């Protein structure tokens, strides 16, 4: 596991964009590896992507750390490995994949501050040959990386909406069906942990669908933050939970941790002072998913919003503590293997919703062969889904009783 740079909330030097509007496209553009290459010279790093047909795209830079982001109308990248293009010239780690429905994204970490010298889609007129997307990067001084003041004209598409603070959610009291938002972690450009040919993103999505079924049978109304292999930024996951008017938010993960640290299911609840080192590694991993996927991490909270969130959290926090305990108890009660510290606190961005009790379930760790085998076992998953459903029902019953009591 690599050590990560601290995430700064400052925004982005940003540049530029080139855009090719091409009417009448049919089918998906494919990346053609034979016509694609990275060319490094003493002064520049050139990126050439051969495409089967023209696609609208735009390229821009993000800071903290410096990254190049290229968004495309959906491109099928399956013919090539992103790793083959990484770690050359100014390019560090590189990944690409589906970003949101209809759109793909490539994100490259930059080994040094850089500027985009040019970004264009080239088609030789009259040649009948398919186009090449050609990008050129050149290094700049760190100070110059920020000289383009991009905040006012962010080139980002479709930034996640800030969490709405208007309509307060009405606390559930047992008089209507419970609403639960399940949040399968990662997805699309961000596969999460990977081991033995399996990705966390795919495994937790199929578990989420199974859990949804189990919960629906128990009379719970269930939403999913994603129901396909697509990237959803962390803040957008919280936004979707609010839009769904969820009483409860459950993030589902199966991460990797260094050898020996991780085996068995673990329940995480939010605590911004959490200091456990494994929890910190996971928090960095989770929050870094957005970073690697090229999400602008500029904070939305101003001081007032911060205070309001703290107030809401004061009321929610005891409900969150109980939620984690009850869920852990139900999983243990079903005879399923748990981590030796089954309930832990962590500063995970996705659990920061102040008014919806939230927990993150590490179903097991993909890095552990034992856990991996369990995650792939349909019987084990059914038992886990039943245990979590049971825990949620138990929690909701006690929580509703408390709500009725408080109202008197
Ligand atoms: Zn994860």
Coordinates of C-alpha atoms and ligand atoms in Angstrom, one line a residue:
X1 CA 0.0 0.0 0.0
X2 CA 1.3 3.4 -0.9
X3 CA 1.5 6.3 1.5
X4 CA -0.9 9.0 0.6
X5 CA -0.5 12.7 0.4
X6 CA -2.7 14.6 2.8
X7 CA -5.8 15.8 1.1
X8 CA -6.0 19.5 0.9
X9 CA -9.3 21.1 0.2
X10 CA -7.9 23.8 -1.9
X11 CA -9.0 23.8 -5.5
X12 CA -7.3 23.3 -8.5
X13 CA -5.5 25.0 -11.0
X14 CA -7.5 24.4 -14.0
X15 CA -7.2 25.0 -17.6
X16 CA -8.7 24.8 -20.7
X17 CA -10.6 22.6 -22.7
X18 CA -10.9 21.5 -26.2
X19 CA -14.1 20.2 -27.4
X20 CA -15.1 18.4 -30.5
X21 CA -18.8 18.3 -31.2
X22 CA -19.5 15.5 -33.6
X23 CA -23.1 14.9 -34.5
X24 CA -24.4 11.6 -35.6
X25 CA -22.2 9.3 -33.6
X26 CA -23.3 5.7 -33.4
X27 CA -22.1 3.0 -31.1
X28 CA -19.4 3.3 -28.5
X29 CA -16.0 4.7 -29.3
X30 CA -13.2 2.2 -28.6
X31 CA -9.7 2.9 -27.4
X32 CA -7.3 1.3 -29.9
X33 CA -4.1 0.4 -28.1
X34 CA -2.0 0.0 -31.3
X35 CA -2.6 3.7 -32.1
X36 CA -2.1 4.9 -28.6
X37 CA 1.1 5.8 -26.8
X38 CA 2.9 8.1 -24.4
X39 CA 5.8 10.0 -25.9
X40 CA 8.2 11.6 -23.5
X41 CA 10.8 14.2 -24.6
X42 CA 13.1 16.4 -22.5
X43 CA 10.5 19.1 -22.3
X44 CA 7.1 17.5 -22.8
X45 CA 4.9 14.5 -22.2
X46 CA 2.6 13.7 -25.1
X47 CA -0.5 11.4 -24.7
X48 CA -2.0 9.9 -27.9
X49 CA -5.2 8.0 -27.6
X50 CA -6.3 6.3 -30.8
X51 CA -10.1 6.2 -30.9
X52 CA -12.4 4.3 -33.2
X53 CA -14.6 7.4 -33.7
X54 CA -14.6 11.0 -32.6
X55 CA -15.8 11.7 -29.1
X56 CA -16.6 15.0 -27.3
X57 CA -14.0 15.4 -24.5
X58 CA -12.5 17.9 -22.2
X59 CA -9.3 18.0 -20.3
X60 CA -8.4 19.9 -17.1
X61 CA -6.0 19.9 -14.2
X62 CA -6.8 19.5 -10.5
X63 CA -4.5 20.2 -7.6
X64 CA -3.8 18.6 -4.2
X65 CA -2.3 16.5 -5.6
X66 CA -1.7 17.6 -9.2
X67 CA -3.8 15.5 -11.6
X68 CA -4.8 15.5 -15.2
X69 CA -8.4 14.7 -15.8
X70 CA -9.9 13.9 -19.3
X71 CA -13.6 13.4 -19.6
X72 CA -15.0 11.8 -22.7
X73 CA -18.4 10.8 -24.0
X74 CA -18.3 7.1 -23.2
X75 CA -15.3 5.2 -24.4
X76 CA -14.8 1.5 -24.3
X77 CA -11.3 1.1 -22.8
X78 CA -11.3 -2.7 -22.4
X79 CA -8.7 -3.3 -25.2
X80 CA -5.9 -1.8 -23.1
X81 CA -4.6 -1.6 -19.5
X82 CA -4.3 1.8 -17.9
X83 CA -1.2 0.7 -16.2
X84 CA 0.6 0.4 -19.5
X85 CA 0.3 4.1 -19.9
X86 CA 1.2 5.1 -16.3
X87 CA 4.5 6.2 -14.8
X88 CA 6.0 7.8 -17.9
X89 CA 7.2 11.3 -18.2
X90 CA 4.9 13.6 -16.1
X91 CA 2.4 10.8 -15.6
X92 CA 2.2 8.9 -12.3
X93 CA -0.6 6.5 -11.5
X94 CA -3.3 6.4 -14.2
X95 CA -6.8 5.0 -14.4
X96 CA -9.7 5.2 -16.7
X97 CA -13.3 3.9 -16.8
X98 CA -16.9 4.7 -16.7
X99 CA -17.5 7.9 -14.7
X100 CA -21.3 8.3 -14.8
X101 CA -23.8 7.0 -17.3
X102 CA -22.7 7.9 -20.8
X103 CA -19.4 9.4 -19.7
X104 CA -15.9 8.1 -19.2
X105 CA -13.0 9.6 -17.5
X106 CA -9.2 9.2 -17.4
X107 CA -7.3 10.5 -14.4
X108 CA -3.5 10.7 -14.2
X109 CA -1.6 11.8 -11.2
X110 CA 1.2 14.2 -12.2
X111 CA 4.7 13.6 -10.9
X112 CA 5.3 17.4 -11.0
X113 CA 3.2 20.5 -11.5
X114 CA 2.4 20.8 -15.2
X115 CA 0.3 22.8 -17.7
X116 CA -1.7 21.5 -20.7
X117 CA 0.1 22.8 -23.7
X118 CA -2.5 21.5 -26.2
X119 CA -5.4 19.2 -26.2
X120 CA -7.0 18.3 -29.5
X121 CA -8.7 15.6 -31.5
X122 CA -6.9 15.1 -34.8
X123 CA -8.5 13.6 -37.9
X124 CA -6.6 13.9 -41.1
X125 CA -9.0 15.6 -43.5
X126 CA -10.2 13.3 -46.2
X127 CA -8.1 10.4 -44.9
X128 CA -11.1 8.5 -43.7
X129 CA -8.9 7.4 -40.7
X130 CA -10.4 7.5 -37.2
X131 CA -9.3 10.3 -34.9
X132 CA -6.5 10.5 -32.3
X133 CA -6.9 12.4 -29.1
X134 CA -3.6 14.3 -28.6
X135 CA -2.6 15.9 -25.3
X136 CA 0.7 17.6 -24.5
X137 CA 1.8 18.4 -21.0
X138 CA 4.9 20.5 -19.9
X139 CA 6.3 21.0 -16.4
X140 CA 5.8 24.4 -14.7
X141 CA 7.0 25.9 -11.4
X142 CA 4.7 25.0 -8.5
X143 CA 3.7 28.7 -8.3
X144 CA 2.6 28.7 -12.0
X145 CA 0.5 25.7 -11.5
X146 CA -2.0 27.9 -9.7
X147 CA -1.8 30.9 -11.9
X148 CA -4.9 29.9 -13.9
X149 CA -7.7 30.9 -11.5
X150 CA -10.2 28.2 -12.5
X151 CA -12.6 28.3 -9.5
X152 CA -15.0 30.7 -11.3
X153 CA -15.2 28.7 -14.4
X154 CA -14.6 25.1 -13.2
X155 CA -14.4 22.8 -16.2
X156 CA -15.8 20.0 -14.1
X157 CA -19.1 18.6 -15.3
X158 CA -21.9 18.1 -13.0
X159 CA -20.3 18.7 -9.7
X160 CA -22.1 16.8 -6.9
X161 CA -24.8 19.0 -5.4
X162 CA -24.1 20.2 -1.8
X163 CA -26.1 18.2 0.7
X164 CA -29.5 20.0 1.0
X165 CA -30.0 21.3 4.5
X166 CA -33.6 22.7 4.0
X167 CA -36.2 20.1 4.7
X168 CA -35.5 18.3 8.0
X169 CA -36.1 14.6 7.9
X170 CA -38.8 13.4 10.1
X171 CA -37.5 10.9 12.6
X172 CA -39.0 7.4 12.1
X173 CA -41.3 6.3 14.9
X174 CA -42.6 3.0 13.7
X175 CA -45.8 4.4 12.1
X176 CA -44.5 4.1 8.5
X177 CA -42.2 1.7 6.8
X178 CA -38.5 2.2 7.6
X179 CA -36.4 3.6 4.6
X180 CA -32.9 2.4 4.3
X181 CA -30.3 3.6 1.7
X182 CA -27.7 1.0 0.9
X183 CA -24.5 2.3 -0.5
X184 CA -22.3 -0.2 -2.3
X185 CA -18.8 1.3 -2.2
X186 CA -16.7 2.3 -5.2
X187 CA -17.7 1.5 -8.8
X188 CA -16.9 2.4 -12.4
X189 CA -13.5 4.1 -12.6
X190 CA -12.8 3.2 -9.0
X191 CA -12.8 -0.6 -8.5
X192 CA -11.9 -0.4 -4.8
X193 CA -9.8 -3.3 -3.5
X194 CA -8.8 -5.9 -6.0
X195 CA -7.6 -9.5 -5.3
X196 CA -7.5 -12.7 -7.2
X197 CA -9.4 -11.2 -10.1
X198 CA -12.2 -9.9 -8.0
X199 CA -13.0 -6.2 -7.4
X200 CA -14.6 -4.8 -4.2
X201 CA -16.9 -2.6 -6.4
X202 CA -18.5 -5.6 -8.1
X203 CA -18.7 -7.8 -5.0
X204 CA -20.4 -5.2 -2.8
X205 CA -22.9 -4.3 -5.5
X206 CA -24.1 -7.9 -5.8
X207 CA -24.3 -8.1 -2.0
X208 CA -26.2 -4.9 -1.9
X209 CA -28.8 -6.2 -4.3
X210 CA -29.2 -9.4 -2.2
X211 CA -29.5 -7.4 1.0
X212 CA -32.0 -5.1 -0.7
X213 CA -34.1 -8.2 -1.5
X214 CA -33.9 -9.5 2.1
X215 CA -34.8 -6.2 3.6
X216 CA -37.7 -5.6 1.2
X217 CA -39.1 -9.0 2.2
X218 CA -39.0 -7.8 5.8
X219 CA -41.1 -4.7 4.9
X220 CA -38.3 -2.2 4.7
X221 CA -38.2 0.3 1.8
X222 CA -34.7 0.2 0.3
X223 CA -32.8 2.4 -2.1
X224 CA -29.4 1.9 -3.6
X225 CA -26.9 4.8 -4.2
X226 CA -25.8 2.9 -7.3
X227 CA -27.3 -0.1 -9.1
X228 CA -24.6 -0.5 -11.8
X229 CA -20.9 -0.5 -12.0
X230 CA -20.6 3.3 -12.2
X231 CA -18.6 5.8 -10.2
X232 CA -20.6 7.9 -7.6
X233 CA -18.7 10.6 -5.7
X234 CA -18.9 10.3 -1.9
X235 CA -20.9 13.5 -1.4
X236 CA -23.3 12.5 -4.1
X237 CA -24.0 9.3 -2.2
X238 CA -25.1 11.3 0.8
X239 CA -27.2 13.6 -1.4
X240 CA -29.0 10.5 -2.8
X241 CA -29.7 9.3 0.7
X242 CA -31.3 12.6 1.5
X243 CA -33.3 12.7 -1.7
X244 CA -34.6 9.2 -0.8
X245 CA -35.5 10.5 2.6
X246 CA -33.6 7.6 4.2
X247 CA -33.9 6.9 7.9
X248 CA -30.7 4.9 7.8
X249 CA -27.6 4.8 5.6
X250 CA -25.5 1.7 5.3
X251 CA -22.3 1.8 3.3
X252 CA -21.1 -1.6 2.2
X253 CA -17.4 -2.4 1.6
X254 CA -14.9 -5.2 1.5
X255 CA -11.5 -3.4 1.5
X256 CA -8.0 -4.6 1.6
X257 CA -5.6 -3.9 4.5
X258 CA -2.0 -4.9 5.0
X259 CA -1.4 -8.5 6.0
X260 CA -2.5 -9.5 9.4
X261 CA -4.6 -6.5 10.2
X262 CA -7.8 -7.5 8.7
X263 CA -10.1 -10.4 8.9
X264 CA -13.8 -10.7 9.7
X265 CA -16.7 -8.2 9.4
X266 CA -16.3 -4.8 11.0
X267 CA -18.8 -2.0 11.8
X268 CA -17.6 1.5 11.4
X269 CA -19.4 4.6 12.7
X270 CA -18.4 8.2 12.2
X271 CA -16.1 10.0 14.6
X272 CA -14.0 12.9 13.4
X273 CA -11.5 12.3 16.2
X274 CA -11.0 8.6 15.4
X275 CA -7.3 7.8 15.5
X276 CA -7.1 4.0 15.1
X277 CA -4.4 3.5 12.5
X278 CA -6.2 0.9 10.4
X279 CA -9.3 3.1 10.4
X280 CA -7.2 6.0 9.3
X281 CA -5.8 3.9 6.4
X282 CA -9.3 3.0 5.4
X283 CA -10.5 6.6 5.7
X284 CA -7.7 7.7 3.4
X285 CA -8.5 4.9 1.0
X286 CA -12.1 5.8 0.8
X287 CA -11.6 9.5 0.6
X288 CA -8.9 8.9 -1.9
X289 CA -11.3 7.1 -4.2
X290 CA -12.8 10.5 -5.1
X291 CA -9.4 11.9 -5.5
X292 CA -8.3 9.2 -7.9
X293 CA -11.5 9.6 -9.8
X294 CA -10.8 13.2 -10.4
X295 CA -13.4 14.7 -8.1
X296 CA -12.9 18.3 -6.9
X297 CA -12.5 18.1 -3.2
X298 CA -13.2 21.7 -2.4
X299 CA -15.2 21.8 0.8
X300 CA -18.8 23.1 0.8
X301 CA -19.2 23.8 4.5
X302 CA -19.0 27.4 5.7
X303 CA -18.7 28.1 9.4
X304 CA -22.4 28.4 9.9
X305 CA -23.2 25.2 8.1
X306 CA -20.5 23.5 10.3
X307 CA -22.2 24.6 13.5
X308 CA -25.6 23.5 12.3
X309 CA -24.1 20.1 11.3
X310 CA -22.6 19.7 14.8
X311 CA -26.0 20.4 16.4
X312 CA -27.7 17.8 14.2
X313 CA -24.9 15.4 14.9
X314 CA -25.3 15.7 18.7
X315 CA -28.8 14.3 18.4
X316 CA -27.9 11.7 15.8
X317 CA -24.7 10.4 17.4
X318 CA -26.2 8.3 20.2
X319 CA -28.5 6.7 17.6
X320 CA -25.4 6.0 15.5
X321 CA -23.5 4.4 18.4
X322 CA -26.5 2.1 19.0
X323 CA -26.8 1.3 15.4
X324 CA -23.2 0.0 15.1
X325 CA -23.6 -2.0 18.3
X326 CA -26.9 -3.6 17.4
X327 CA -25.7 -4.5 13.9
X328 CA -22.5 -6.0 15.3
X329 CA -24.5 -7.9 17.8
X330 CA -26.8 -9.3 15.1
X331 CA -23.9 -10.4 13.0
X332 CA -22.2 -12.0 15.9
X333 CA -25.5 -13.6 17.0
X334 CA -25.8 -15.2 13.6
X335 CA -22.5 -17.0 14.2
X336 CA -20.7 -15.0 11.5
X337 CA -17.0 -14.2 11.9
X338 CA -16.3 -10.7 13.1
X339 CA -13.0 -8.7 13.4
X340 CA -11.5 -8.8 16.9
X341 CA -12.6 -5.2 17.3
X342 CA -16.1 -5.5 15.8
X343 CA -17.2 -1.9 16.3
X344 CA -14.8 0.9 15.4
X345 CA -15.0 4.7 14.9
X346 CA -13.6 6.3 11.8
X347 CA -13.6 9.6 10.0
X348 CA -15.1 8.4 6.7
X349 CA -16.5 11.1 4.5
X350 CA -19.4 9.0 3.4
X351 CA -20.6 8.7 7.0
X352 CA -20.7 12.5 7.6
X353 CA -24.4 13.0 7.1
X354 CA -25.4 14.9 10.2
X355 CA -29.1 13.9 10.3
X356 CA -29.2 10.3 8.9
X357 CA -27.8 7.6 11.2
X358 CA -25.1 6.0 9.2
X359 CA -22.7 3.1 9.4
X360 CA -20.2 1.4 7.2
X361 CA -20.0 -2.4 7.1
X362 CA -16.7 -4.0 6.0
X363 CA -18.3 -7.3 5.2
X364 CA -14.8 -8.8 5.3
X365 CA -11.5 -8.0 3.7
X366 CA -10.7 -8.8 0.2
X367 CA -7.0 -9.0 1.2
X368 CA -7.8 -12.0 3.4
X369 CA -8.2 -15.3 1.5
X370 CA -10.6 -16.6 4.2
X371 CA -12.8 -13.5 4.0
X372 CA -12.6 -13.6 0.2
X373 CA -13.9 -17.2 0.1
X374 CA -16.8 -16.1 2.4
X375 CA -17.7 -13.2 0.2
X376 CA -17.9 -15.5 -2.8
X377 CA -20.1 -18.0 -0.9
X378 CA -23.8 -17.5 -1.6
X379 CA -24.8 -19.2 1.6
X380 CA -22.6 -17.0 3.7
X381 CA -23.9 -13.9 1.9
X382 CA -27.5 -14.9 2.6
X383 CA -26.7 -15.4 6.3
X384 CA -25.0 -12.0 6.4
X385 CA -27.9 -10.3 4.6
X386 CA -30.3 -11.9 7.1
X387 CA -28.2 -10.8 10.1
X388 CA -27.9 -7.2 8.9
X389 CA -31.7 -7.1 8.2
X390 CA -32.4 -8.5 11.7
X391 CA -30.0 -5.9 13.2
X392 CA -31.6 -3.0 11.3
X393 CA -35.1 -4.1 12.4
X394 CA -34.0 -4.4 16.0
X395 CA -32.4 -1.0 15.9
X396 CA -35.4 0.6 14.3
X397 CA -37.8 -0.8 16.9
X398 CA -35.7 0.6 19.8
X399 CA -35.1 3.9 17.9
X400 CA -38.9 4.3 17.2
X401 CA -39.7 3.7 20.9
X402 CA -37.2 6.4 21.9
X403 CA -38.7 8.8 19.3
X404 CA -42.2 8.3 20.7
X405 CA -40.9 8.8 24.3
X406 CA -39.0 12.0 23.4
X407 CA -42.2 13.5 21.8
X408 CA -44.2 13.1 25.0
Ligands
LIG1 ZN1 -14.0 0.1 0.1

